[in-house]
């Protein structure tokens, strides 16, 4: 599964200052943007733990998938807002008769995704996700440990074969 942490981080960054400046004229967008920003920040705090737990928990994996889907929808809405704002800056559509409908449509979409992300944010409580904490399993750490000490390998029941192989290798090494 593709990690959702960077996507949520980008959305938080886009929502905070950019929305207040660019989209304040859109219907209810500023209010929904503040709610979204708050919920995304709360979700972002537990994402590392959630991504670690998704390996063993299908419900957490499902929750992350819902979050990813909602984040992509929000990203699409922000792209749409950006396109409309750019057109306004270029004075292409400022007097266009459909502009109020476009703004209202974006406001409705923002309200819908804000509600969806709020529900996802509330669901995170059910999974016992910890803010900024990732549990490390002992077996993960053991296989990654390195040392400069060379240990003798344990070979059980193959002593005779091992000695023949070592003798063969040493004999050919000395002959050269």
mmCIF file of C-alpha atoms in Angstrom:
data_model
loop_
_atom_site.group_PDB
_atom_site.id
_atom_site.type_symbol
_atom_site.label_atom_id
_atom_site.label_comp_id
_atom_site.label_asym_id
_atom_site.label_seq_id
_atom_site.Cartn_x
_atom_site.Cartn_y
_atom_site.Cartn_z
ATOM 1 C CA UNK A 1 0.000 0.000 0.000
ATOM 2 C CA UNK A 2 1.220 3.452 -0.878
ATOM 3 C CA UNK A 3 1.928 5.523 2.175
ATOM 4 C CA UNK A 4 -0.603 8.243 2.923
ATOM 5 C CA UNK A 5 1.606 10.284 5.278
ATOM 6 C CA UNK A 6 3.120 12.542 2.586
ATOM 7 C CA UNK A 7 -0.269 13.157 0.958
ATOM 8 C CA UNK A 8 -1.887 14.200 4.239
ATOM 9 C CA UNK A 9 1.105 16.405 5.040
ATOM 10 C CA UNK A 10 0.772 18.196 1.694
ATOM 11 C CA UNK A 11 -2.970 18.645 2.167
ATOM 12 C CA UNK A 12 -2.439 20.188 5.602
ATOM 13 C CA UNK A 13 0.099 22.598 4.143
ATOM 14 C CA UNK A 14 -2.221 23.548 1.277
ATOM 15 C CA UNK A 15 -5.277 24.012 3.456
ATOM 16 C CA UNK A 16 -3.800 26.279 6.072
ATOM 17 C CA UNK A 17 -2.583 29.499 4.438
ATOM 18 C CA UNK A 18 -3.557 29.012 0.808
ATOM 19 C CA UNK A 19 -7.238 28.335 1.432
ATOM 20 C CA UNK A 20 -7.667 31.388 3.632
ATOM 21 C CA UNK A 21 -6.189 33.638 0.955
ATOM 22 C CA UNK A 22 -7.477 32.127 -2.269
ATOM 23 C CA UNK A 23 -10.752 30.420 -1.472
ATOM 24 C CA UNK A 24 -12.305 32.647 1.175
ATOM 25 C CA UNK A 25 -14.789 33.930 -1.395
ATOM 26 C CA UNK A 26 -16.061 30.430 -2.135
ATOM 27 C CA UNK A 27 -19.232 29.494 -0.269
ATOM 28 C CA UNK A 28 -18.380 28.115 3.215
ATOM 29 C CA UNK A 29 -14.976 26.922 2.046
ATOM 30 C CA UNK A 30 -13.065 28.793 4.756
ATOM 31 C CA UNK A 31 -15.135 27.211 7.546
ATOM 32 C CA UNK A 32 -14.766 23.725 6.086
ATOM 33 C CA UNK A 33 -11.069 24.272 5.454
ATOM 34 C CA UNK A 34 -10.467 25.024 9.138
ATOM 35 C CA UNK A 35 -12.378 21.890 10.159
ATOM 36 C CA UNK A 36 -10.496 19.841 7.590
ATOM 37 C CA UNK A 37 -7.157 21.223 8.691
ATOM 38 C CA UNK A 38 -7.906 20.379 12.315
ATOM 39 C CA UNK A 39 -9.035 16.830 11.492
ATOM 40 C CA UNK A 40 -6.117 16.191 9.141
ATOM 41 C CA UNK A 41 -3.656 17.377 11.778
ATOM 42 C CA UNK A 42 -5.189 14.985 14.324
ATOM 43 C CA UNK A 43 -5.071 12.129 11.811
ATOM 44 C CA UNK A 44 -1.526 12.962 10.724
ATOM 45 C CA UNK A 45 -0.354 12.564 14.328
ATOM 46 C CA UNK A 46 -1.314 8.868 14.378
ATOM 47 C CA UNK A 47 -0.466 7.856 10.812
ATOM 48 C CA UNK A 48 2.921 6.306 11.585
ATOM 49 C CA UNK A 49 1.345 4.029 14.173
ATOM 50 C CA UNK A 50 -1.526 3.202 11.802
ATOM 51 C CA UNK A 51 0.791 2.277 8.951
ATOM 52 C CA UNK A 52 2.728 -0.001 11.303
ATOM 53 C CA UNK A 53 -0.473 -1.675 12.566
ATOM 54 C CA UNK A 54 -2.031 -2.154 9.120
ATOM 55 C CA UNK A 55 0.197 -5.198 8.651
ATOM 56 C CA UNK A 56 -1.609 -7.103 11.391
ATOM 57 C CA UNK A 57 -5.012 -5.387 11.465
ATOM 58 C CA UNK A 58 -7.413 -5.440 8.526
ATOM 59 C CA UNK A 59 -9.617 -2.793 10.148
ATOM 60 C CA UNK A 60 -6.694 -0.364 10.373
ATOM 61 C CA UNK A 61 -5.803 -1.169 6.760
ATOM 62 C CA UNK A 62 -9.407 -0.444 5.741
ATOM 63 C CA UNK A 63 -9.321 2.819 7.736
ATOM 64 C CA UNK A 64 -6.126 3.870 5.948
ATOM 65 C CA UNK A 65 -7.718 3.068 2.588
ATOM 66 C CA UNK A 66 -10.738 5.233 3.443
ATOM 67 C CA UNK A 67 -8.377 8.018 4.472
ATOM 68 C CA UNK A 68 -6.370 7.682 1.260
ATOM 69 C CA UNK A 69 -9.537 7.843 -0.855
ATOM 70 C CA UNK A 70 -10.802 10.918 1.004
ATOM 71 C CA UNK A 71 -7.389 12.581 0.753
ATOM 72 C CA UNK A 72 -7.359 12.067 -3.020
ATOM 73 C CA UNK A 73 -10.847 13.562 -3.293
ATOM 74 C CA UNK A 74 -9.728 16.563 -1.245
ATOM 75 C CA UNK A 75 -6.648 16.917 -3.439
ATOM 76 C CA UNK A 76 -8.914 16.976 -6.517
ATOM 77 C CA UNK A 77 -11.087 19.673 -4.927
ATOM 78 C CA UNK A 78 -8.031 21.782 -4.134
ATOM 79 C CA UNK A 79 -6.853 21.364 -7.725
ATOM 80 C CA UNK A 80 -10.258 22.512 -8.959
ATOM 81 C CA UNK A 81 -10.126 25.521 -6.633
ATOM 82 C CA UNK A 82 -6.669 26.336 -7.905
ATOM 83 C CA UNK A 83 -7.836 26.255 -11.525
ATOM 84 C CA UNK A 84 -10.799 28.532 -10.773
ATOM 85 C CA UNK A 85 -8.611 30.930 -8.781
ATOM 86 C CA UNK A 86 -6.054 31.060 -11.591
ATOM 87 C CA UNK A 87 -8.811 31.833 -14.092
ATOM 88 C CA UNK A 88 -10.061 34.621 -11.810
ATOM 89 C CA UNK A 89 -6.566 36.104 -11.616
ATOM 90 C CA UNK A 90 -6.418 36.150 -15.386
ATOM 91 C CA UNK A 91 -9.893 37.807 -15.475
ATOM 92 C CA UNK A 92 -11.129 35.075 -17.788
ATOM 93 C CA UNK A 93 -14.177 34.018 -15.798
ATOM 94 C CA UNK A 94 -14.691 36.772 -13.260
ATOM 95 C CA UNK A 95 -17.889 37.969 -14.950
ATOM 96 C CA UNK A 96 -18.915 34.577 -16.286
ATOM 97 C CA UNK A 97 -22.553 33.842 -15.376
ATOM 98 C CA UNK A 98 -21.754 30.311 -14.171
ATOM 99 C CA UNK A 99 -19.083 31.405 -11.649
ATOM 100 C CA UNK A 100 -21.451 31.502 -8.628
ATOM 101 C CA UNK A 101 -22.562 27.952 -9.445
ATOM 102 C CA UNK A 102 -18.960 26.772 -9.693
ATOM 103 C CA UNK A 103 -18.171 28.313 -6.311
ATOM 104 C CA UNK A 104 -21.276 26.762 -4.790
ATOM 105 C CA UNK A 105 -20.368 23.378 -6.272
ATOM 106 C CA UNK A 106 -16.867 23.568 -4.807
ATOM 107 C CA UNK A 107 -18.351 24.587 -1.444
ATOM 108 C CA UNK A 108 -20.666 21.556 -1.495
ATOM 109 C CA UNK A 109 -17.811 19.221 -2.387
ATOM 110 C CA UNK A 110 -15.663 20.714 0.365
ATOM 111 C CA UNK A 111 -18.499 20.261 2.876
ATOM 112 C CA UNK A 112 -18.972 16.632 1.834
ATOM 113 C CA UNK A 113 -15.276 15.754 2.074
ATOM 114 C CA UNK A 114 -14.985 17.658 5.375
ATOM 115 C CA UNK A 115 -17.770 15.495 6.802
ATOM 116 C CA UNK A 116 -16.142 12.328 5.469
ATOM 117 C CA UNK A 117 -12.724 13.189 6.895
ATOM 118 C CA UNK A 118 -14.346 14.137 10.215
ATOM 119 C CA UNK A 119 -15.924 10.664 10.362
ATOM 120 C CA UNK A 120 -12.562 9.084 9.525
ATOM 121 C CA UNK A 121 -10.905 11.173 12.240
ATOM 122 C CA UNK A 122 -13.465 9.961 14.775
ATOM 123 C CA UNK A 123 -12.907 6.328 13.738
ATOM 124 C CA UNK A 124 -9.214 6.540 14.621
ATOM 125 C CA UNK A 125 -10.133 6.459 18.315
ATOM 126 C CA UNK A 126 -11.528 2.930 17.873
ATOM 127 C CA UNK A 127 -8.138 1.528 16.881
ATOM 128 C CA UNK A 128 -6.092 2.722 19.859
ATOM 129 C CA UNK A 129 -3.596 4.487 17.631
ATOM 130 C CA UNK A 130 -0.871 6.368 19.461
ATOM 131 C CA UNK A 131 0.267 9.820 18.481
ATOM 132 C CA UNK A 132 3.787 9.703 17.078
ATOM 133 C CA UNK A 133 4.529 6.273 18.575
ATOM 134 C CA UNK A 134 5.486 3.218 16.599
ATOM 135 C CA UNK A 135 5.877 -0.099 18.365
ATOM 136 C CA UNK A 136 9.058 -1.945 17.469
ATOM 137 C CA UNK A 137 8.830 -5.686 17.487
ATOM 138 C CA UNK A 138 11.802 -7.502 18.983
ATOM 139 C CA UNK A 139 12.150 -9.894 16.062
ATOM 140 C CA UNK A 140 12.453 -6.955 13.637
ATOM 141 C CA UNK A 141 15.364 -5.539 15.578
ATOM 142 C CA UNK A 142 17.176 -8.866 16.011
ATOM 143 C CA UNK A 143 17.766 -9.597 12.342
ATOM 144 C CA UNK A 144 19.038 -6.069 11.732
ATOM 145 C CA UNK A 145 21.701 -6.128 14.420
ATOM 146 C CA UNK A 146 25.258 -6.163 13.173
ATOM 147 C CA UNK A 147 28.527 -6.707 14.962
ATOM 148 C CA UNK A 148 32.211 -6.888 14.144
ATOM 149 C CA UNK A 149 32.596 -10.177 16.037
ATOM 150 C CA UNK A 150 32.733 -13.262 13.822
ATOM 151 C CA UNK A 151 30.835 -16.149 15.328
ATOM 152 C CA UNK A 152 31.366 -19.797 14.518
ATOM 153 C CA UNK A 153 28.415 -21.194 12.611
ATOM 154 C CA UNK A 154 26.606 -24.077 14.188
ATOM 155 C CA UNK A 155 26.359 -27.098 11.932
ATOM 156 C CA UNK A 156 24.572 -30.018 13.496
ATOM 157 C CA UNK A 157 25.064 -33.557 12.202
ATOM 158 C CA UNK A 158 27.337 -32.599 9.300
ATOM 159 C CA UNK A 159 30.718 -32.509 11.088
ATOM 160 C CA UNK A 160 32.325 -35.027 8.765
ATOM 161 C CA UNK A 161 31.095 -33.278 5.610
ATOM 162 C CA UNK A 162 32.145 -29.894 6.945
ATOM 163 C CA UNK A 163 35.658 -31.143 7.655
ATOM 164 C CA UNK A 164 35.958 -32.601 4.127
ATOM 165 C CA UNK A 165 34.888 -29.304 2.549
ATOM 166 C CA UNK A 166 37.289 -27.269 4.711
ATOM 167 C CA UNK A 167 40.148 -29.701 3.979
ATOM 168 C CA UNK A 168 39.415 -29.559 0.240
ATOM 169 C CA UNK A 169 39.363 -25.757 0.220
ATOM 170 C CA UNK A 170 42.540 -25.452 2.275
ATOM 171 C CA UNK A 171 44.362 -28.009 0.095
ATOM 172 C CA UNK A 172 43.536 -26.116 -3.107
ATOM 173 C CA UNK A 173 44.391 -22.778 -1.508
ATOM 174 C CA UNK A 174 47.843 -24.054 -0.487
ATOM 175 C CA UNK A 175 48.527 -25.523 -3.942
ATOM 176 C CA UNK A 176 48.261 -22.137 -5.603
#
